[in-house]
JSON list of C-alpha atoms in Angstrom, two decimals:
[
{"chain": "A", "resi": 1, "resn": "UNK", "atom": "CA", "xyz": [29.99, 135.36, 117.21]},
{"chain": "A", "resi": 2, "resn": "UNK", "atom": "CA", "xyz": [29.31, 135.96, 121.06]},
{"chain": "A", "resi": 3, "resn": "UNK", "atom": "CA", "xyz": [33.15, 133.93, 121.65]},
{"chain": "A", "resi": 4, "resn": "UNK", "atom": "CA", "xyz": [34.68, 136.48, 119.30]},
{"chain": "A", "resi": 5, "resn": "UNK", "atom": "CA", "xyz": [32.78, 139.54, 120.96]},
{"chain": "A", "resi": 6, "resn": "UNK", "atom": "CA", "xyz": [33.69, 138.42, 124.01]},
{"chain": "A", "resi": 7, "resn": "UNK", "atom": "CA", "xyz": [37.10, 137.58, 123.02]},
{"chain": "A", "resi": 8, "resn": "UNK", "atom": "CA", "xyz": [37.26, 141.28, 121.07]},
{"chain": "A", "resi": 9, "resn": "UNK", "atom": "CA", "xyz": [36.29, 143.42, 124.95]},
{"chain": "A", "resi": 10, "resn": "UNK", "atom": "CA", "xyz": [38.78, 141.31, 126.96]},
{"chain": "A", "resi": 11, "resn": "UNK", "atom": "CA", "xyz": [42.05, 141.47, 125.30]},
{"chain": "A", "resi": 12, "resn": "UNK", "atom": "CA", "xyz": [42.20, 144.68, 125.61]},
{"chain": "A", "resi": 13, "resn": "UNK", "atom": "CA", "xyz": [41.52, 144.39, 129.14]},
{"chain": "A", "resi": 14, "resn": "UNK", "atom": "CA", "xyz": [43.96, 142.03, 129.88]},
{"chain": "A", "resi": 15, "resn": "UNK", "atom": "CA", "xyz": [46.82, 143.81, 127.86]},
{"chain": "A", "resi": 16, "resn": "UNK", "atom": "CA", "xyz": [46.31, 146.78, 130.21]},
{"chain": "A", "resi": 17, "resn": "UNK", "atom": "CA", "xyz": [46.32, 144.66, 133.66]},
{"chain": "A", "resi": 18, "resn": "UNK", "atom": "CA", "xyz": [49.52, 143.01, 132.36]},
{"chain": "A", "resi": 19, "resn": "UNK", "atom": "CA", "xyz": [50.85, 146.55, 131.34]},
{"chain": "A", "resi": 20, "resn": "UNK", "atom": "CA", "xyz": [50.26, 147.65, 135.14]},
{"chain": "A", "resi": 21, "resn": "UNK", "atom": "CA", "xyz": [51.54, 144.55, 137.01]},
{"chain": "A", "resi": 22, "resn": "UNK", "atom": "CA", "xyz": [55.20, 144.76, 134.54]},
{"chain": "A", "resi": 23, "resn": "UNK", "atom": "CA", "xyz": [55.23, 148.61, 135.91]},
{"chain": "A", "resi": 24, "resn": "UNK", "atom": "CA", "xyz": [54.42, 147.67, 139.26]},
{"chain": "A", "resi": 25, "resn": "UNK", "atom": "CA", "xyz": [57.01, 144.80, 139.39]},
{"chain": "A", "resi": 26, "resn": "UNK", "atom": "CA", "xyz": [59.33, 147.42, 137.90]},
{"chain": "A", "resi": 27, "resn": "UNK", "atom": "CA", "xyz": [58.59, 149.83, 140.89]},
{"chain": "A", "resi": 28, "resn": "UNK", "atom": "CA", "xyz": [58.90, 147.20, 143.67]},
{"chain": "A", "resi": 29, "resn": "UNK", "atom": "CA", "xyz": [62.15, 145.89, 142.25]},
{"chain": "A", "resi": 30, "resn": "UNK", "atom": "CA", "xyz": [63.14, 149.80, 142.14]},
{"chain": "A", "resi": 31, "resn": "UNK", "atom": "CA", "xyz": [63.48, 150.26, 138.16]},
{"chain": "A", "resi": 32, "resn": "UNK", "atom": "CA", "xyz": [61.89, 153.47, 138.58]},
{"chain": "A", "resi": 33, "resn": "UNK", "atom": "CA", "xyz": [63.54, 154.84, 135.24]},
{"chain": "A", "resi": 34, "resn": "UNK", "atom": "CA", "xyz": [61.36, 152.01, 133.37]},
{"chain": "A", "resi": 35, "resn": "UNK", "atom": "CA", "xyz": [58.48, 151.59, 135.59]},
{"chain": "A", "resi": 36, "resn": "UNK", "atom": "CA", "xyz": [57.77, 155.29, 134.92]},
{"chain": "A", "resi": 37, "resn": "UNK", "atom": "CA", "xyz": [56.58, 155.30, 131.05]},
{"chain": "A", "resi": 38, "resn": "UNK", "atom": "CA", "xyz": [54.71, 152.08, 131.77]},
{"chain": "A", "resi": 39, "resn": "UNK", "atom": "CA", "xyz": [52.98, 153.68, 134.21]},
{"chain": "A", "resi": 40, "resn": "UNK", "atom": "CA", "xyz": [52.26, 157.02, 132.81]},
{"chain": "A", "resi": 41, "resn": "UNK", "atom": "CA", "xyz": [50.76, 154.82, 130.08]},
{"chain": "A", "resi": 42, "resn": "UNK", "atom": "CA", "xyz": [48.77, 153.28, 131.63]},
{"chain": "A", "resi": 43, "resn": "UNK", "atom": "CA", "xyz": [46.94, 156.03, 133.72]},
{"chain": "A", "resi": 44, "resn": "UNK", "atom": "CA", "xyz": [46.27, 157.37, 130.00]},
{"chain": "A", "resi": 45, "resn": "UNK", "atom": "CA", "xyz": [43.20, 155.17, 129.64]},
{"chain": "A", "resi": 46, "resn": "UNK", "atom": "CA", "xyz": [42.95, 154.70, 133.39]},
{"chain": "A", "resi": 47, "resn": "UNK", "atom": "CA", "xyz": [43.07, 157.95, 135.31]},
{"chain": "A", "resi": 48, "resn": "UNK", "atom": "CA", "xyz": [41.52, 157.03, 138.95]},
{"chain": "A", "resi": 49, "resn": "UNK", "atom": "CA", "xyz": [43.58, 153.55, 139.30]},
{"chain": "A", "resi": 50, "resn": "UNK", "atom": "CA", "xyz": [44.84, 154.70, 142.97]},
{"chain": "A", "resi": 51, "resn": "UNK", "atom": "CA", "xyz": [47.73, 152.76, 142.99]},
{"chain": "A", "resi": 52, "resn": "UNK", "atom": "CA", "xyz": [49.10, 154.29, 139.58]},
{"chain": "A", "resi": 53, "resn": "UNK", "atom": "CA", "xyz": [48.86, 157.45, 140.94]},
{"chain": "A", "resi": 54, "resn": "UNK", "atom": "CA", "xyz": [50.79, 156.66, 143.98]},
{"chain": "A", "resi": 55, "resn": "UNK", "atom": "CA", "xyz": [53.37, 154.47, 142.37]},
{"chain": "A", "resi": 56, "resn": "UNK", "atom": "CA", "xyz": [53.83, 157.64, 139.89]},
{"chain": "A", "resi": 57, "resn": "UNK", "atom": "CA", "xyz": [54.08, 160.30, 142.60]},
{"chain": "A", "resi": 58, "resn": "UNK", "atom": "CA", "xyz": [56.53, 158.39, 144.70]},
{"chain": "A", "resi": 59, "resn": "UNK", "atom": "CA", "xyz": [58.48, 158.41, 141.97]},
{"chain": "A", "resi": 60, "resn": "UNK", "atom": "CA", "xyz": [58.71, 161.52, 141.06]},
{"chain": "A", "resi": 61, "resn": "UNK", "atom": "CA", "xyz": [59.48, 161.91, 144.94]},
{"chain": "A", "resi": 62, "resn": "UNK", "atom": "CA", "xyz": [62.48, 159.64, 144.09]},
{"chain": "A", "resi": 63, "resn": "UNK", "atom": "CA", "xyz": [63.40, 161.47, 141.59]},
{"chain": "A", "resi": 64, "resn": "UNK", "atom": "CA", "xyz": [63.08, 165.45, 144.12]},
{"chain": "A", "resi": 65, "resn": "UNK", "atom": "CA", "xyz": [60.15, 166.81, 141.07]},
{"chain": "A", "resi": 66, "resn": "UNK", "atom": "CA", "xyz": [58.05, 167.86, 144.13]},
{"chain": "A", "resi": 67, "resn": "UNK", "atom": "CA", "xyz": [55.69, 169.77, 141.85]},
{"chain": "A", "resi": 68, "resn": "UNK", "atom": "CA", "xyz": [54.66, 166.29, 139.97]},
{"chain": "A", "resi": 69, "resn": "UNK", "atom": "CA", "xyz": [54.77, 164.30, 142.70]},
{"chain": "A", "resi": 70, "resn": "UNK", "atom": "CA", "xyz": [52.50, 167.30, 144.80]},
{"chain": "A", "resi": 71, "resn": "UNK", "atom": "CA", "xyz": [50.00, 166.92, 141.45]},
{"chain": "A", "resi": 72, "resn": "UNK", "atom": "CA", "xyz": [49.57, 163.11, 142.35]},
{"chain": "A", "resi": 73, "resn": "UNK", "atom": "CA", "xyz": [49.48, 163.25, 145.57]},
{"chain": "A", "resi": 74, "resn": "UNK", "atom": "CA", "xyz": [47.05, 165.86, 145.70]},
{"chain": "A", "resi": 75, "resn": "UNK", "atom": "CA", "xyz": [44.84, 163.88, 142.79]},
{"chain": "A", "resi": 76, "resn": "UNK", "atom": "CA", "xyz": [44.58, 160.89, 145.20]},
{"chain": "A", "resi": 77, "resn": "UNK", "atom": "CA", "xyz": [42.93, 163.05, 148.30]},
{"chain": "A", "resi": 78, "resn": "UNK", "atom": "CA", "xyz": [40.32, 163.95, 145.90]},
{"chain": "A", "resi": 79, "resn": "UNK", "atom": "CA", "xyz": [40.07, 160.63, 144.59]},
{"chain": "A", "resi": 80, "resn": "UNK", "atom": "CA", "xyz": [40.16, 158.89, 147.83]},
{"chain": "A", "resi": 81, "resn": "UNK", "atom": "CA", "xyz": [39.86, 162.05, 150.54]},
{"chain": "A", "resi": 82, "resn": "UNK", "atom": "CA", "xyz": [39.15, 159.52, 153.60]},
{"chain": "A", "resi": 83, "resn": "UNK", "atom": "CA", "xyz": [43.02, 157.56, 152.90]},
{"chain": "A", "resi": 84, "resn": "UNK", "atom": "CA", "xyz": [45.48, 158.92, 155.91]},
{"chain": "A", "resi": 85, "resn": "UNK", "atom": "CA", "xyz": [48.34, 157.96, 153.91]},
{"chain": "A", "resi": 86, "resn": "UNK", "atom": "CA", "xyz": [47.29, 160.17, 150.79]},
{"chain": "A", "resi": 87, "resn": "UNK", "atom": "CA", "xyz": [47.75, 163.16, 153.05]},
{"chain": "A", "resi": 88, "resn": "UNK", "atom": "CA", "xyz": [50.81, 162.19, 155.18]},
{"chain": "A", "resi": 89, "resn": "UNK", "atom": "CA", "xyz": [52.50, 161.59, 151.89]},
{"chain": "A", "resi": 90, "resn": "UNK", "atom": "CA", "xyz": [51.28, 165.18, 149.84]},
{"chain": "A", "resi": 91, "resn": "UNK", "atom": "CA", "xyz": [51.96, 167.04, 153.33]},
{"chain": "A", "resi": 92, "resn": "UNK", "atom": "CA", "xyz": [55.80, 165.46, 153.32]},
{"chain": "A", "resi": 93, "resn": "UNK", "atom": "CA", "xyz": [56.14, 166.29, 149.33]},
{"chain": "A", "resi": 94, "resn": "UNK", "atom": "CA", "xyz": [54.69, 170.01, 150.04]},
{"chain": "A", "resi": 95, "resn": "UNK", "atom": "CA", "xyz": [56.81, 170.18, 152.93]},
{"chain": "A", "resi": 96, "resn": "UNK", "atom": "CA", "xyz": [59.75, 168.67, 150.76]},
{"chain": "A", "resi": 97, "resn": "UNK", "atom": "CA", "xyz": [58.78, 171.62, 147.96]},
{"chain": "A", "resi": 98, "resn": "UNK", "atom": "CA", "xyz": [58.88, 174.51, 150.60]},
{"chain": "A", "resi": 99, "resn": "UNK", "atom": "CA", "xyz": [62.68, 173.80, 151.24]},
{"chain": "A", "resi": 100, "resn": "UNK", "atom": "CA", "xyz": [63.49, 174.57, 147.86]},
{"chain": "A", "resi": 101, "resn": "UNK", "atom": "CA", "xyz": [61.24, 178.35, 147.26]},
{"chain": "A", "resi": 102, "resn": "UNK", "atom": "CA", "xyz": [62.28, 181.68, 149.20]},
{"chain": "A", "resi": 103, "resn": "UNK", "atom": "CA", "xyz": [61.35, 182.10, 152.91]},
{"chain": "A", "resi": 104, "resn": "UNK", "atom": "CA", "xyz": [58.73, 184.36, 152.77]},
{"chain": "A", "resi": 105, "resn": "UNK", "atom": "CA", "xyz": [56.65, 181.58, 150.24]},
{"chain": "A", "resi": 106, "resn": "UNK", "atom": "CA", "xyz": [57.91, 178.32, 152.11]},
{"chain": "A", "resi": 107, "resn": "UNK", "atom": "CA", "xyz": [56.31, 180.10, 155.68]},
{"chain": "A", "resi": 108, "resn": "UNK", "atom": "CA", "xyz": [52.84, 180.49, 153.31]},
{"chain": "A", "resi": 109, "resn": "UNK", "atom": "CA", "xyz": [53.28, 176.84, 153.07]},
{"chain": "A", "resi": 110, "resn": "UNK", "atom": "CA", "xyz": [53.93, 175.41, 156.45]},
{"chain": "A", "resi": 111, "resn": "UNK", "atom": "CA", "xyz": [50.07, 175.41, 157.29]},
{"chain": "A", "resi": 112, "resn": "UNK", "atom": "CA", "xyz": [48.39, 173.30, 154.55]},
{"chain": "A", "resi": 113, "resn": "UNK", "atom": "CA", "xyz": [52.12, 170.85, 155.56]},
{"chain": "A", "resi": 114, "resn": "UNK", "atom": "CA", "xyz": [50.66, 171.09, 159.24]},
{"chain": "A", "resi": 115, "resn": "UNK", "atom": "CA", "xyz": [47.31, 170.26, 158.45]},
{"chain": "A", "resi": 116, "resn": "UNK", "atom": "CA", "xyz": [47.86, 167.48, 156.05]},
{"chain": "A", "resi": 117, "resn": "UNK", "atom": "CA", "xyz": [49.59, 165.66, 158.89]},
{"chain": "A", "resi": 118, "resn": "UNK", "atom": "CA", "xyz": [47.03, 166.51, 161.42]},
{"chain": "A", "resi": 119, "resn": "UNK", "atom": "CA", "xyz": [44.34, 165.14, 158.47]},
{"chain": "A", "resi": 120, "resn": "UNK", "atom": "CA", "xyz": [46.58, 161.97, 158.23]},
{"chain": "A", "resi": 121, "resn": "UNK", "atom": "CA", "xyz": [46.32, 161.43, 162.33]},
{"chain": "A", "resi": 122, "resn": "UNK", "atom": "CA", "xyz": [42.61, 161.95, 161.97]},
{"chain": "A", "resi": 123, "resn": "UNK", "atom": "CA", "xyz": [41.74, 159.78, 159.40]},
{"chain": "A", "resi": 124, "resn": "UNK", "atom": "CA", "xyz": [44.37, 157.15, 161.60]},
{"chain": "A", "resi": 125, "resn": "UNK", "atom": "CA", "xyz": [45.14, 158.08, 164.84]},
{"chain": "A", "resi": 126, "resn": "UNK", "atom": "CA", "xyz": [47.11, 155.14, 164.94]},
{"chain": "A", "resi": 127, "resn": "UNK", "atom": "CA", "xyz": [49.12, 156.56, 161.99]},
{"chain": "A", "resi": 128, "resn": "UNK", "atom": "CA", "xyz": [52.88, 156.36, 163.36]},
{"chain": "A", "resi": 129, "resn": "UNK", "atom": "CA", "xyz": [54.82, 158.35, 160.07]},
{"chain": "A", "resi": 130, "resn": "UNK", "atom": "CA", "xyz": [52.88, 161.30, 160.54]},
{"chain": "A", "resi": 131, "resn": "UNK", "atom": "CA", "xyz": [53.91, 161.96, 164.25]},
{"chain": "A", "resi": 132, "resn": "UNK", "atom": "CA", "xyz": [57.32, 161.52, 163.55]},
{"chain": "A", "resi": 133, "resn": "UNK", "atom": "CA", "xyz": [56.71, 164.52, 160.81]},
{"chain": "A", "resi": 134, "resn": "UNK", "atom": "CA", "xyz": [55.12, 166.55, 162.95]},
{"chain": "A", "resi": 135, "resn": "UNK", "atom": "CA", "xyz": [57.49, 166.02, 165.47]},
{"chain": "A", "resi": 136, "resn": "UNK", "atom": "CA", "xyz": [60.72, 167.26, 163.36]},
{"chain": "A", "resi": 137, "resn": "UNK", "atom": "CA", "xyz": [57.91, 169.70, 161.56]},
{"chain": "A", "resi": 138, "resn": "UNK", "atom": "CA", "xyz": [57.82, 171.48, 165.31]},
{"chain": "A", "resi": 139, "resn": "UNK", "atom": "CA", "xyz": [61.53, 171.29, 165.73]},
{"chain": "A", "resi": 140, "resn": "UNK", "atom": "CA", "xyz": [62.76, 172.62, 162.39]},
{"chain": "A", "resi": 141, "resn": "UNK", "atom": "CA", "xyz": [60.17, 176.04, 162.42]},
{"chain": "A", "resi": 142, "resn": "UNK", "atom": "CA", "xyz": [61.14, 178.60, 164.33]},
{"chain": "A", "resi": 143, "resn": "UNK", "atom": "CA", "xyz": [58.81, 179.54, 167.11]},
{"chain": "A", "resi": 144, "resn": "UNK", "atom": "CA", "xyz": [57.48, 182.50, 165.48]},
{"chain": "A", "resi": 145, "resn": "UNK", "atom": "CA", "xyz": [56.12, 180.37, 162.48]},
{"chain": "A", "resi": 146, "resn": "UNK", "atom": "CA", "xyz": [54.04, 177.23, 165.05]},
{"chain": "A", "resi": 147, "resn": "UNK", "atom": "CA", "xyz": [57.86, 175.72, 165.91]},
{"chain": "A", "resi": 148, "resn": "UNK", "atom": "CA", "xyz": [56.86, 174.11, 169.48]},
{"chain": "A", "resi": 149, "resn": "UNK", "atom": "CA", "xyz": [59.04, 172.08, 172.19]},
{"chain": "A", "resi": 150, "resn": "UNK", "atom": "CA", "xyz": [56.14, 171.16, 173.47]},
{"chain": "A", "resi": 151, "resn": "UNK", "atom": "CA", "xyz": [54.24, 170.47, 170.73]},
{"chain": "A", "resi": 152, "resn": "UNK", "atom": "CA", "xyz": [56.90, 168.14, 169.66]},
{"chain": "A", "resi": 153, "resn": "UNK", "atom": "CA", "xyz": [57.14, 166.08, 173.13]},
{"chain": "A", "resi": 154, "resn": "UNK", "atom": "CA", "xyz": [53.20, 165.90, 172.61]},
{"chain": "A", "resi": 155, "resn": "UNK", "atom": "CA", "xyz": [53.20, 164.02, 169.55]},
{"chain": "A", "resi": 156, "resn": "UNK", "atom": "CA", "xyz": [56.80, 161.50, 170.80]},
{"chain": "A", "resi": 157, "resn": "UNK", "atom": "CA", "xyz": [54.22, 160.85, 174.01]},
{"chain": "A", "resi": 158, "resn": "UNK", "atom": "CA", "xyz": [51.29, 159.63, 171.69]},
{"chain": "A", "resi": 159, "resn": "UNK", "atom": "CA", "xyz": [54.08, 157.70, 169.63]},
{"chain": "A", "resi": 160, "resn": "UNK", "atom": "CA", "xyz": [55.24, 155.96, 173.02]},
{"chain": "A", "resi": 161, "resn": "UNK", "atom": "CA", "xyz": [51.31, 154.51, 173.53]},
{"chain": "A", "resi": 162, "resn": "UNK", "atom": "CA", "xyz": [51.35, 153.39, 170.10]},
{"chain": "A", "resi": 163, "resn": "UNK", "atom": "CA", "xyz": [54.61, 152.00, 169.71]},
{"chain": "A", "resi": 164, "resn": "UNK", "atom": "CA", "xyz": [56.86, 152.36, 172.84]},
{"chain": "A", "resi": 165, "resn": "UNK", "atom": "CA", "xyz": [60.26, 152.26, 170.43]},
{"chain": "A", "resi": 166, "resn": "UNK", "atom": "CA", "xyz": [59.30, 154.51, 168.26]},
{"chain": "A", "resi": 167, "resn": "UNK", "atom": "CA", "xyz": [58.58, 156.90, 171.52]},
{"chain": "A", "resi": 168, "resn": "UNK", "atom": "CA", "xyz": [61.70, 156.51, 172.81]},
{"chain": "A", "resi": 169, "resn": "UNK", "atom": "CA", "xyz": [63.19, 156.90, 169.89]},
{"chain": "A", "resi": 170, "resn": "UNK", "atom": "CA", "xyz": [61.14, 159.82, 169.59]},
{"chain": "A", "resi": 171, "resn": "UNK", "atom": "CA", "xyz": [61.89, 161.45, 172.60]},
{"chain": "A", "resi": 172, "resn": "UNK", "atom": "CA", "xyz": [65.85, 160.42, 172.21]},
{"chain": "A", "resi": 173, "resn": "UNK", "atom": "CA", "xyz": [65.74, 162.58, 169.21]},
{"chain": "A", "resi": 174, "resn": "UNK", "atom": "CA", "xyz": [64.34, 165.53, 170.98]},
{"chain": "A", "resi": 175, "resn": "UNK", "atom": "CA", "xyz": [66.54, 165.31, 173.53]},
{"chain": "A", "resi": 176, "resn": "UNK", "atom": "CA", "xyz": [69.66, 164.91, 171.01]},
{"chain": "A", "resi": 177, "resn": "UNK", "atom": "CA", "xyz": [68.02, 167.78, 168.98]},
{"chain": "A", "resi": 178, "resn": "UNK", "atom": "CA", "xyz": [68.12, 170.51, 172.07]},
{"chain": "A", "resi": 179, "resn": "UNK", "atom": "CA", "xyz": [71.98, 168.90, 173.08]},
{"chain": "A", "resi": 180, "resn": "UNK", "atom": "CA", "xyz": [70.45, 167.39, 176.43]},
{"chain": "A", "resi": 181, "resn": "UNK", "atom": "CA", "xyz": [72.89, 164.34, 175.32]},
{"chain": "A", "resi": 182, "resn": "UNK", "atom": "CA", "xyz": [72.75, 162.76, 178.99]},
{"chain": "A", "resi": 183, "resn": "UNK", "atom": "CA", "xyz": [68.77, 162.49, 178.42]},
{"chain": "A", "resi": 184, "resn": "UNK", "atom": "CA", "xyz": [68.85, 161.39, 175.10]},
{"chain": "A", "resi": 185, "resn": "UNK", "atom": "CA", "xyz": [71.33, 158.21, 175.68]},
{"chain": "A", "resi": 186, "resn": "UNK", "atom": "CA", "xyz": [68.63, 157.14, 178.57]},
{"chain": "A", "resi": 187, "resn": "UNK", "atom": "CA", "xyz": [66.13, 157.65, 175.95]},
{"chain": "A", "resi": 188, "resn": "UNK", "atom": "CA", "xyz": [67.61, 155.56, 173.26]},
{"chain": "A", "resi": 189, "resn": "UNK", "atom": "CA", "xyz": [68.93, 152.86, 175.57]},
{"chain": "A", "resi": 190, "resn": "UNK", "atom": "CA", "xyz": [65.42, 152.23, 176.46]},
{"chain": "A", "resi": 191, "resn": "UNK", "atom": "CA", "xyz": [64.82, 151.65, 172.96]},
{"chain": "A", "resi": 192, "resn": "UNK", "atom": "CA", "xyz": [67.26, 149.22, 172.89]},
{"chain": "A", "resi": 193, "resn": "UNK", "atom": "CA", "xyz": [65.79, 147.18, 175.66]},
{"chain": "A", "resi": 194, "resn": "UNK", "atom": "CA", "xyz": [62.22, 147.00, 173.71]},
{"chain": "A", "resi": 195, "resn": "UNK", "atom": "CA", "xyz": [63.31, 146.68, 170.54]},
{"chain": "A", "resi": 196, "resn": "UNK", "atom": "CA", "xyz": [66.51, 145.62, 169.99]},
{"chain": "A", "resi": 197, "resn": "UNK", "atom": "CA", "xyz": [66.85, 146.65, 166.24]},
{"chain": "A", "resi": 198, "resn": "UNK", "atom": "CA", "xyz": [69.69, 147.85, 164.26]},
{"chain": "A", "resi": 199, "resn": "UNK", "atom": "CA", "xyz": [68.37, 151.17, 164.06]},
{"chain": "A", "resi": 200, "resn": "UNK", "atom": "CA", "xyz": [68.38, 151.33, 168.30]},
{"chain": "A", "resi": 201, "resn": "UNK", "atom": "CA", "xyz": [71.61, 150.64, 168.69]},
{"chain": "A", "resi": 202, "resn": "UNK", "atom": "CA", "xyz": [72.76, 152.71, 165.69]},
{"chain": "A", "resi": 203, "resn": "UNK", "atom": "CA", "xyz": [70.97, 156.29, 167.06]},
{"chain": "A", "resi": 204, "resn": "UNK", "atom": "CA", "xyz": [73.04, 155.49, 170.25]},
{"chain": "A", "resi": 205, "resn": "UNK", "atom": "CA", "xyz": [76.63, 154.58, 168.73]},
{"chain": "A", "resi": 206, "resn": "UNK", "atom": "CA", "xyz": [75.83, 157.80, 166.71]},
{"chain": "A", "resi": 207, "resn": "UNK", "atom": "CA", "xyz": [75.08, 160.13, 169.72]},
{"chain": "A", "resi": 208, "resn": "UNK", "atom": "CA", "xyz": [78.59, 158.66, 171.76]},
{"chain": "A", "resi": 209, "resn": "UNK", "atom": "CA", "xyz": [80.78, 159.17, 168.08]},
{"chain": "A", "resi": 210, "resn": "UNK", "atom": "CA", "xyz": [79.10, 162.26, 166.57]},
{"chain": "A", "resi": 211, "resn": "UNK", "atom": "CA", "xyz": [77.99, 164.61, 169.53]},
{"chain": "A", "resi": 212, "resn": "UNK", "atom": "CA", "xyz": [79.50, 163.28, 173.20]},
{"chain": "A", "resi": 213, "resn": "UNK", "atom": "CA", "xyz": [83.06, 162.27, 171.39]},
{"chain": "A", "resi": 214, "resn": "UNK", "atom": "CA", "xyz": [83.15, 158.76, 172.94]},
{"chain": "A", "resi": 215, "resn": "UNK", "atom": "CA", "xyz": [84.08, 156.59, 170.06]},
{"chain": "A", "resi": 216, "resn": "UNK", "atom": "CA", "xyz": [85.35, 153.39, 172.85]},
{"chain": "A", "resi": 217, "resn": "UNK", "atom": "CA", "xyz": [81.17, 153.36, 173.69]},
{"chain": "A", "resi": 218, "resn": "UNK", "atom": "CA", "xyz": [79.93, 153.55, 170.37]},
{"chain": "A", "resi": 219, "resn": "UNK", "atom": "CA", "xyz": [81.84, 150.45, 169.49]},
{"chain": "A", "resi": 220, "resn": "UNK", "atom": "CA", "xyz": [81.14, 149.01, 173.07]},
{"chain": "A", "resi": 221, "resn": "UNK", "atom": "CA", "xyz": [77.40, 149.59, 171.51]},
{"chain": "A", "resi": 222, "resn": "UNK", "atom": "CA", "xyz": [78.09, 147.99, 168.24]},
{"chain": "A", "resi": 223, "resn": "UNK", "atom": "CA", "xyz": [79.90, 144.97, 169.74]},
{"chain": "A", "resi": 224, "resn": "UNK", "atom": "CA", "xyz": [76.54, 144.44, 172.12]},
{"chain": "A", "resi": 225, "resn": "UNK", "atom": "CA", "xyz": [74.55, 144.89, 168.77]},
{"chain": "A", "resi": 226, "resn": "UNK", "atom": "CA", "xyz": [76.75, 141.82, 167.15]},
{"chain": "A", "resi": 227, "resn": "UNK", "atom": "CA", "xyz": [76.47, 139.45, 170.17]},
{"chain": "A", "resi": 228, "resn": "UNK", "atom": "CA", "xyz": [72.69, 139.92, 170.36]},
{"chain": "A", "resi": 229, "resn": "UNK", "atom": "CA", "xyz": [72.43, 138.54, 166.73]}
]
């Protein structure tokens, strides 16, 4: 009788783990059409299982519903208020919402985006994503509404002690961003001699071709990219 008890609470049990890891496997192979009802299923009986909730409200990121994927995102801080990522990730969907309402309600939201990447640095200060927000969160507002030059080359400089690319790539993008072109190609090329990834030599090929109009050294950079391999 105990065997059959037993038998009777586990099943259940185990048909909801195995529900979870098909949706998950779904999500990391990017089925996001038919991890979604899986998953939505599953939080039914299990509405705090953290990694639901994320898996949910990056897909509805995916997918541009910022309002469901700000309701997950948002359920997670409370659920787990000390996890940097929770609020890196509802401060980019906010941010992500506030593109899409008028002005005059997308400058109401620009604080609680601010903070939620200050929160995320807080809870991590080693928490590289949430830099490079804030960084294009400075460039992108206008002065009048906490936009900052300064501001921006503050948060690149932390990047460079945490991850030297990254700061140069950083600061390359700043540079690119006010049309200082001649300072931004010494930026990225020393993010090419650190890191030597794909994404280096692409942000400088892209800086000759798109805004200095010298196609022969963007595929002088390419070529360097292909012998390297």
């Amino acid at each position: 009788m105990k065997l059959l008890l037993s038998v009777f609470f586990i099943f259940p049990l185990f048909l909801f783990s195995q529900s979870f890891e098909k949706g998950e496997k779904l999500y990391i192979d990017k089925k996001y059409d038919q991890a979604q009802p899986i998953l939505e299923n599953y939080l039914k009986s299990n509405p705090s299982h953290l990694k639901t909730i994320e898996y949910l409200g990056d897909i509805a990121g995916q997918d541009k519903s910022w309002d469901k994927c700000i309701g997950y995102y948002k359920k997670l801080k409370t659920l787990k208020p000390n996890e940097a990522n929770y609020y890196y990730k509802y401060g980019g969907a906010l941010g992500m919402k506030s593109l899409e309402v008028n002005k005059f309600k997308a400058v109401g939201m620009i604080g609680e985006v601010r903070s939620s990447f200050e929160k995320a640095i807080a809870l991590n200060p080693k928490h590289i994503e949430a830099r490079w927000a804030l960084i294009e969160l400075n460039l992108q507002l206008p002065g009048i509404v906490g936009g900052s030059e300064s501001k921006a080359i503050k948060y690149s400089t932390e990047l460079r002690e945490l991850s030297p690319v990254d700061g140069y790539l950083s600061r390359g993008y700043i540079e690119e961003y006010f049309k200082r072109y001649a300072s931004a190609e010494q930026q990225y090329k020393r993010a090419i001699l650190i890191g030597e990834s794909k994404v280096c030599y692409q942000k400088l090929a892209d800086l000759y071709k798109n805004k200095m109009k010298q196609p022969e050294k963007a595929n002088k950079v390419w070529e360097d990219y292909k012998n390297k391999k």
